[in-house]
CSV table of C-alpha atoms in Angstrom, one decimal:
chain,number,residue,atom,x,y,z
A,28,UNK,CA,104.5,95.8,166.0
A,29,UNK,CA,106.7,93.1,167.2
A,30,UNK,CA,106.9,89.5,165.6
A,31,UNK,CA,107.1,86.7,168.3
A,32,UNK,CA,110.3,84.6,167.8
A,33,UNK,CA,108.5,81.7,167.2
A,34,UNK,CA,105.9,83.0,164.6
A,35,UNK,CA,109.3,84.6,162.5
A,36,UNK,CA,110.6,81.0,163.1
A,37,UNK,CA,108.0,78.3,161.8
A,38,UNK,CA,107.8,81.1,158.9
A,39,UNK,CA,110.6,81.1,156.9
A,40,UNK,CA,110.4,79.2,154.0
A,41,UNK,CA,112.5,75.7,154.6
A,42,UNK,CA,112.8,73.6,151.2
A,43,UNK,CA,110.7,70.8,152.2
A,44,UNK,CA,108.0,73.5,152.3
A,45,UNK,CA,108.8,74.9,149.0
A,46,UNK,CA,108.9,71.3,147.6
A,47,UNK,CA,105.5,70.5,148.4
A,48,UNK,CA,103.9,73.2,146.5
A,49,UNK,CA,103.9,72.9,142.9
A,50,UNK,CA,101.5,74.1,139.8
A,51,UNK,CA,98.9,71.7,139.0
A,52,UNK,CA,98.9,70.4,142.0
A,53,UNK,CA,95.3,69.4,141.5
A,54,UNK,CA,95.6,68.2,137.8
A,55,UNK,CA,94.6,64.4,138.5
A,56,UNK,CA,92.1,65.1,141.5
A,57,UNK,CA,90.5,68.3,140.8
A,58,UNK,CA,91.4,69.1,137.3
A,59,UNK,CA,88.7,71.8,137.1
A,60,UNK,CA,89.3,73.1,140.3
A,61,UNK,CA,91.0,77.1,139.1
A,62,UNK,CA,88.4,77.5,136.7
A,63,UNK,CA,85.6,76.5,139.1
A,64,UNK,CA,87.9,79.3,141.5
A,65,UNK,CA,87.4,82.1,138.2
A,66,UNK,CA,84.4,81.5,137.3
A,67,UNK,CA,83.0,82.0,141.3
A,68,UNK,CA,85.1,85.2,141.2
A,69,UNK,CA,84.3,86.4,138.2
A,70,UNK,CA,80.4,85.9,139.3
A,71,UNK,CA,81.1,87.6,142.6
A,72,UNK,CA,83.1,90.8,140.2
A,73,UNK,CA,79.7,90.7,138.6
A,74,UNK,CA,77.9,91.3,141.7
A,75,UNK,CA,79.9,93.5,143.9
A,76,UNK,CA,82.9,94.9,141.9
A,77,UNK,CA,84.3,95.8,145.2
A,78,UNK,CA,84.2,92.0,146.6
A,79,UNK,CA,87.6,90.7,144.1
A,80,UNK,CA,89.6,93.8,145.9
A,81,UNK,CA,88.8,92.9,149.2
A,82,UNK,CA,89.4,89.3,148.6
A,83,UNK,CA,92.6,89.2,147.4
A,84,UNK,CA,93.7,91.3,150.2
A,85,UNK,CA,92.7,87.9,152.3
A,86,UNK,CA,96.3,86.3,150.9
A,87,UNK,CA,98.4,89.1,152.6
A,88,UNK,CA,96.4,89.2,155.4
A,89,UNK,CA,96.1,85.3,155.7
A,90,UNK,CA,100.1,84.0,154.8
A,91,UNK,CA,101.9,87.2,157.2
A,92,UNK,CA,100.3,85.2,160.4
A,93,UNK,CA,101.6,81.8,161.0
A,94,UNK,CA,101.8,81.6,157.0
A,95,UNK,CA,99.4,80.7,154.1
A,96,UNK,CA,96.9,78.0,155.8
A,97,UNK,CA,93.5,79.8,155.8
A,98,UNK,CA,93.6,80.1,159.7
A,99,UNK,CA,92.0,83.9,159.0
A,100,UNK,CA,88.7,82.5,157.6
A,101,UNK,CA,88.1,80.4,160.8
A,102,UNK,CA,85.5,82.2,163.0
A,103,UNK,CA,85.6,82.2,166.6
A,104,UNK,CA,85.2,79.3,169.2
A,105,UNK,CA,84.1,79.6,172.8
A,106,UNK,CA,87.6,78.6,173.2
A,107,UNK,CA,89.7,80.4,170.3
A,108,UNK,CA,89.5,83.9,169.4
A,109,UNK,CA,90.4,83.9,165.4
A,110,UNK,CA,92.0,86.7,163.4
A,111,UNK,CA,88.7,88.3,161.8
A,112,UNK,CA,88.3,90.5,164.5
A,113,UNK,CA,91.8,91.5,165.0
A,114,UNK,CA,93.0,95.5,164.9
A,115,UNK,CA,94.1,95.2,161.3
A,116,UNK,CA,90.9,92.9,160.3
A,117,UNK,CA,87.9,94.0,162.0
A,118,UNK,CA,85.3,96.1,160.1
A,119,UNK,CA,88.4,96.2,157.4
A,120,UNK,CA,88.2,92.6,155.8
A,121,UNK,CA,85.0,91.6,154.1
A,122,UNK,CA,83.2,89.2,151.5
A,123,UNK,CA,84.1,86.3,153.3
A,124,UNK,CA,80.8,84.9,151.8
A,125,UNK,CA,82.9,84.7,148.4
A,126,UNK,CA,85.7,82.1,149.7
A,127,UNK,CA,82.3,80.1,150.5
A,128,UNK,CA,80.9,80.6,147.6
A,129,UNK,CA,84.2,79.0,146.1
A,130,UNK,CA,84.4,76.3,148.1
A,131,UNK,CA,80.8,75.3,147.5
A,132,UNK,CA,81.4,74.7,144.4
A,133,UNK,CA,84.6,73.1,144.5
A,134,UNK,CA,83.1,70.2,147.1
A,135,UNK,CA,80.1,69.7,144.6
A,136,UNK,CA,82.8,69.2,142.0
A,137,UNK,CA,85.4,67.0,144.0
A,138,UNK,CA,84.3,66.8,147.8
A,139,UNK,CA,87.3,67.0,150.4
A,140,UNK,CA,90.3,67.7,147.7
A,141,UNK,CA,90.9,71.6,147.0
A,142,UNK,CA,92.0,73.6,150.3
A,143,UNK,CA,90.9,76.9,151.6
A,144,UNK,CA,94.2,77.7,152.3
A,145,UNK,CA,95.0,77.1,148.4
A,146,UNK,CA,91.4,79.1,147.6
A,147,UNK,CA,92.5,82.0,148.9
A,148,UNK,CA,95.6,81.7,146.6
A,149,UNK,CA,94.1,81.2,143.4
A,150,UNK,CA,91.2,83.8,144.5
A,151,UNK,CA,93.7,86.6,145.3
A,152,UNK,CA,95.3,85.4,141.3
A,153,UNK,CA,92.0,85.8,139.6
A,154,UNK,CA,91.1,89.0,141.7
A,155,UNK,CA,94.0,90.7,140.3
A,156,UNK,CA,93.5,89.0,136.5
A,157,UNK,CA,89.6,90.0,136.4
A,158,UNK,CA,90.3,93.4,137.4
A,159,UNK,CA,92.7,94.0,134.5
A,160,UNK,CA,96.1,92.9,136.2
A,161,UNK,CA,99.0,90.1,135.4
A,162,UNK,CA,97.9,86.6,135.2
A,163,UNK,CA,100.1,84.1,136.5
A,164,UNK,CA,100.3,80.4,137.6
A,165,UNK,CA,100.4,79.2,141.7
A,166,UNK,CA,101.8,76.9,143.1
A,167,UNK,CA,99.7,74.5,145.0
A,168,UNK,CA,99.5,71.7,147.9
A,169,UNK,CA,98.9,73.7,151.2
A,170,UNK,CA,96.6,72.2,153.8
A,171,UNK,CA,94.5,74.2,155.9
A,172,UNK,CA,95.1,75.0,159.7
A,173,UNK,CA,93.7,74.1,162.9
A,174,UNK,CA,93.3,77.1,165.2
A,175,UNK,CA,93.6,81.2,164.4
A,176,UNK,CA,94.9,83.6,166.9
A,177,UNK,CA,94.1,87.1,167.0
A,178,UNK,CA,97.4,87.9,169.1
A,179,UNK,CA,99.1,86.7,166.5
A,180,UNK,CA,97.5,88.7,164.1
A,181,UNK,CA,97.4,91.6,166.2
A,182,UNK,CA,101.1,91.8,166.6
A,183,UNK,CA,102.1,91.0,163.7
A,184,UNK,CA,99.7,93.0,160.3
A,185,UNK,CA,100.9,96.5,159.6
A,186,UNK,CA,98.9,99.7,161.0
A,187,UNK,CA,97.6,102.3,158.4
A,188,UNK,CA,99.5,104.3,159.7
A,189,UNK,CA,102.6,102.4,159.6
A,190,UNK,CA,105.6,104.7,157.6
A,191,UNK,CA,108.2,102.7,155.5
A,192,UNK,CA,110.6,101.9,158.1
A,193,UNK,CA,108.4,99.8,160.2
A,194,UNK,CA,106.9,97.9,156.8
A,195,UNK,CA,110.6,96.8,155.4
A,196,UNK,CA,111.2,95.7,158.9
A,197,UNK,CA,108.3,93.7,158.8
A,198,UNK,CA,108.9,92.3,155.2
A,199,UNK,CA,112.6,91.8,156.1
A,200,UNK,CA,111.4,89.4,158.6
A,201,UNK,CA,109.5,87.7,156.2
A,202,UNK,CA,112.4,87.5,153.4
A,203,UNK,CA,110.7,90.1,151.2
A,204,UNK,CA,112.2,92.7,150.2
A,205,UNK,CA,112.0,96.5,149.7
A,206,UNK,CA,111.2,95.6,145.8
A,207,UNK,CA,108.8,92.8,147.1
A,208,UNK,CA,107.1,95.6,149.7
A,209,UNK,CA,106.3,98.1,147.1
A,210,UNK,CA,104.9,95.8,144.3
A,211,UNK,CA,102.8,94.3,146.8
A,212,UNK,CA,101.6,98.0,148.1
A,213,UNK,CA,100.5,98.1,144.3
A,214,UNK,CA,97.6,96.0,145.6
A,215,UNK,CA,95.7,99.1,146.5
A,216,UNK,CA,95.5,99.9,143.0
A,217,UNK,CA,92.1,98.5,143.1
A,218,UNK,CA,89.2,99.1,146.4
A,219,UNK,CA,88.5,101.5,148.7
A,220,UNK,CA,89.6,102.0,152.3
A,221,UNK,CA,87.6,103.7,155.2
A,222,UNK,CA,87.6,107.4,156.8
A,223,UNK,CA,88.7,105.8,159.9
A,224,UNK,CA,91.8,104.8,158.4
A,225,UNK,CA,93.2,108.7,158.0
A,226,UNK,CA,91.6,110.9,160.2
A,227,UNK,CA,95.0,111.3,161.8
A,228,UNK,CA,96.4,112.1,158.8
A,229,UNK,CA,93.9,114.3,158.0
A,230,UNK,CA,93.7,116.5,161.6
A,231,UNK,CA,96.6,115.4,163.7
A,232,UNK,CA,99.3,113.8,161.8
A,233,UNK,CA,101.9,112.9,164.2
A,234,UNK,CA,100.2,114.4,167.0
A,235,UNK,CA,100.7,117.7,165.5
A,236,UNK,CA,97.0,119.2,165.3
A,237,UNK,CA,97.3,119.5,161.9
A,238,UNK,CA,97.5,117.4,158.3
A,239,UNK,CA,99.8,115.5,156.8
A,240,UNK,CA,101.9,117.9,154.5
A,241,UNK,CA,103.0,115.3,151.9
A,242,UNK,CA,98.8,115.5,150.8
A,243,UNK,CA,98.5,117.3,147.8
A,244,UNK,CA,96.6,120.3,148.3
A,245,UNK,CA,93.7,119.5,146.3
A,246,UNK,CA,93.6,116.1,147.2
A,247,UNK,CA,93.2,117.2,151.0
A,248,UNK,CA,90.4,119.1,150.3
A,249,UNK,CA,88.2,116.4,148.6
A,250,UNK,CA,89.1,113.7,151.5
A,251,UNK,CA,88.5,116.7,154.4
A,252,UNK,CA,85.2,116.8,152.4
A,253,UNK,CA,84.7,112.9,152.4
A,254,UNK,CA,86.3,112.4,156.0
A,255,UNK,CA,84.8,115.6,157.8
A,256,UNK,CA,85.8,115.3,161.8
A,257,UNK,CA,82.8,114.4,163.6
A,258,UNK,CA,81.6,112.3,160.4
A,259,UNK,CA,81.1,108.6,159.9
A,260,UNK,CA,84.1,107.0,160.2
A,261,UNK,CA,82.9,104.0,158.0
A,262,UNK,CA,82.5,106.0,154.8
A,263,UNK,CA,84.8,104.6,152.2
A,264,UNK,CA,86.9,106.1,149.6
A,265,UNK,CA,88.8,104.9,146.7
A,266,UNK,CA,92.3,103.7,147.1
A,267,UNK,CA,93.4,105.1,144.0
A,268,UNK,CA,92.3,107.4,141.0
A,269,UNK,CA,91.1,103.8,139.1
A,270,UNK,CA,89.6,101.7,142.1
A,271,UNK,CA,88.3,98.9,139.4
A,272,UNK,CA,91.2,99.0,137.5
A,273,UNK,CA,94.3,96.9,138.4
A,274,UNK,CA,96.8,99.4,137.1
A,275,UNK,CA,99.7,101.6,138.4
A,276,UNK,CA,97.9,104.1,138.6
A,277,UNK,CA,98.2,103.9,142.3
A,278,UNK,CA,101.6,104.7,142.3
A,279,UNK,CA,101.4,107.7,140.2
A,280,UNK,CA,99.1,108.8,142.6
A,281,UNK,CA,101.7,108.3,145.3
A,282,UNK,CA,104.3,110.4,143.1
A,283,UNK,CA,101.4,113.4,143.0
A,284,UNK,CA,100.9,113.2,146.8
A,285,UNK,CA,97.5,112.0,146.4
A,286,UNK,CA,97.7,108.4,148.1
A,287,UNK,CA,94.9,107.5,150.5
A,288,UNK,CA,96.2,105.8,153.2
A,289,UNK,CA,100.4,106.8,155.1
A,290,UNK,CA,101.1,103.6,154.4
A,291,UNK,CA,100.9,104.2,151.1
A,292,UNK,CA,102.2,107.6,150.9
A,293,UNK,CA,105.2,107.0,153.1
A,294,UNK,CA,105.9,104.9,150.1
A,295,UNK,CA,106.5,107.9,148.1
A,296,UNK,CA,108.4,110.2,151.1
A,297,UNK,CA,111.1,107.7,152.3
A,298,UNK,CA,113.7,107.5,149.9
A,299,UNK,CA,114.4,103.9,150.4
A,300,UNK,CA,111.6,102.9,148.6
A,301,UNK,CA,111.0,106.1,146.7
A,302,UNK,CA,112.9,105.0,143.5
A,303,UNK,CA,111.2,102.0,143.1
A,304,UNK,CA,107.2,103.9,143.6
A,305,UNK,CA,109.3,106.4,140.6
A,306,UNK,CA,109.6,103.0,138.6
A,307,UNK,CA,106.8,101.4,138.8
A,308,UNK,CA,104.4,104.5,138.1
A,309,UNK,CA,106.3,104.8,134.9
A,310,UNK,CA,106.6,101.2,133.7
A,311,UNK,CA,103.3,99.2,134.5
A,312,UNK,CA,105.0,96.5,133.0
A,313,UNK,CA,107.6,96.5,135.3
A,314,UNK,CA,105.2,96.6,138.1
A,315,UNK,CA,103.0,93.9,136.8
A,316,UNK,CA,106.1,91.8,137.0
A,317,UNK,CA,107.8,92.3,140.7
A,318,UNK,CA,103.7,92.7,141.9
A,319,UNK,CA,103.8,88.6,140.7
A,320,UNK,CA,107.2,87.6,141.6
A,321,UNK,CA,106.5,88.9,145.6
A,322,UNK,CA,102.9,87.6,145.1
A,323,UNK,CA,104.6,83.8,144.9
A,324,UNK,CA,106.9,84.5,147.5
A,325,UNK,CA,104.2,85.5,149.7
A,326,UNK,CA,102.6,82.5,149.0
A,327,UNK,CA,105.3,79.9,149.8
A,328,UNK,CA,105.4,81.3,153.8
A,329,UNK,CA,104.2,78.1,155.4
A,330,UNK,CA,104.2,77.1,159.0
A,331,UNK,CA,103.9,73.8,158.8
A,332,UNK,CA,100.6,73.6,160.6
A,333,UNK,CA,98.5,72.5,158.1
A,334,UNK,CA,96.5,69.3,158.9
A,335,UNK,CA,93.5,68.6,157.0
A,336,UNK,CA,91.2,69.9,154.0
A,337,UNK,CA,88.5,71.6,155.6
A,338,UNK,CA,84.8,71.2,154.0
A,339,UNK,CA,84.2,74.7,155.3
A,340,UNK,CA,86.6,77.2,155.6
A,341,UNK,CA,85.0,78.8,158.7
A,342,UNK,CA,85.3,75.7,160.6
A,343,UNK,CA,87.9,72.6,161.6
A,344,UNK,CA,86.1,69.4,160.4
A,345,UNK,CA,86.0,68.1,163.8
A,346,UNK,CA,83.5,71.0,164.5
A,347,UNK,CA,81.7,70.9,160.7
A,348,UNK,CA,80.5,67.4,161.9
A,349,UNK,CA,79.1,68.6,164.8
A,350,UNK,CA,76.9,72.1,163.1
């Protein structure tokens, strides 16, 4: 899981960058624009439950490659493969249809002004708030890229099966830190994840033939039932003991050896981060607070790639014009 040099590069946060985001950003052109953003994700909540989990998992997945500029919602091009279908993406991410949704109704209310880049922000906010989580104000202004790449993606997104090690390297590189990494972890307190995900884990965990022995007991028995070998791979199961309820539960889970995927239970084994997965199961409050502080950190990565406002976040404008 290497970082090219100059992805890390054009990612770390310079002050000009920083400067340009801001709350209210679109007070004077778009003043409705987050409610217009809640109320669309409080519709799709409605609807699918599951759909405000898997969207706010779009802001990690969108700002960690070539920073916060909506380049994962682009589909592919004859000539550009995007980040959709990348190993940590494909058959992973989903309701894609709800960023449209959004953004819909944000060019009925004020055509060409709010960005998907900035959607995917304020959606990944509200996903959290709906489901019972902190609130908190963003900080605005990004434009919305150009061109996606799936190598970029693919070399730079976590594996499930990732331990800690490998993650704080990865969120070193991004200045986040070992706090920042396991409040942000805390985002599988809500959704579920797929068999495929931990069939190593559950039959040959570390090529040994044979599970992972920090799963509780118990715990391995109902996911060998869920996850048999020779099953469906694509059956889901819940991230947590609340999967509609953004709460720490997750992490208590971790501390009774019942986490669903290694990346979240290495969480729990490595004593690095170990004290702080001891914390935040026992203070939600303090959780609630380092989950939004790393949240806004996340979100100032930029690249400095942004060029325009796209009208649809699938597609450039220079190839809207042409559908």
């Amino acid at each position: 899981m290497s970082l090219y040099p100059s992805v890390l590069f054009v990612l770390l946060v310079t002050m000009a960058a920083a400067e340009t985001l801001r709350p209210g950003f679109y007070a004077q052109t778009c003043p409705e624009a987050e409610a217009i953003v809640r109320y669309e994700m409080m519709k799709a909540m409605i609807r699918e439950p599951r759909s405000v989990a898997s969207v706010m998992r779009f802001q990690f997945h969108d700002c960690f490659v070539n920073g916060c500029d909506a380049s994962l919602l682009l589909d592919d091009t004859p000539n550009m493969l995007g980040e959709k279908l990348a190993l940590s993406n494909i058959n992973s991410l989903r309701s894609f249809e709800v960023v449209d949704e959004v953004k819909e109704a944000l060019e009925k209310a004020c055509p060409g002004i709010v960005s998907c880049a900035d959607i995917i922000i304020m959606a990944a906010r509200d996903a959290v708030a709906l489901a019972g989580g902190p609130d908190w104000v963003v900080r605005l202004g990004r434009k919305d890229s150009l061109t996606a790449s799936q190598e970029d993606s693919d070399n730079i997104m976590p594996s499930p099966r990732a331990n800690a090690t490998s993650l704080i390297d990865l969120f070193t590189k991004f200045n986040l830190s070992v706090k920042d990494l396991v409040a942000l972890s805390g985002s599988h307190s809500i959704g579920e994840a797929r068999c495929f995900s931990i069939m190593f884990r559950l039959y040959n965990q570390s090529g040994s033939g044979k599970p992972d022995p920090a799963i509780e007991p118990g715990f391995r028995e109902k996911l060998d039932k869920l996850c048999p070998l020779g099953g469906d791979e694509n059956v889901t199961g819940d991230l947590d003991a609340t999967p509609k309820l953004f709460d720490n539960q997750y992490f208590k889970d971790l501390v009774a050896g019942r986490g669903f995927l290694n990346s979240d239970q290495t969480l729990f084994t490595f004593p690095q981060t170990r004290e702080y997965v001891k914390l935040f199961s026992k203070d939600e409050n303090e959780f609630f607070k380092a989950f939004v502080e790393g949240m806004l950190k996340m979100g100032e990565l930029q690249s400095g790639k942004g060029c325009e406002i796209r009208t649809n976040c699938r597609v450039v404008n220079s190839q809207a014009l042409d559908v």
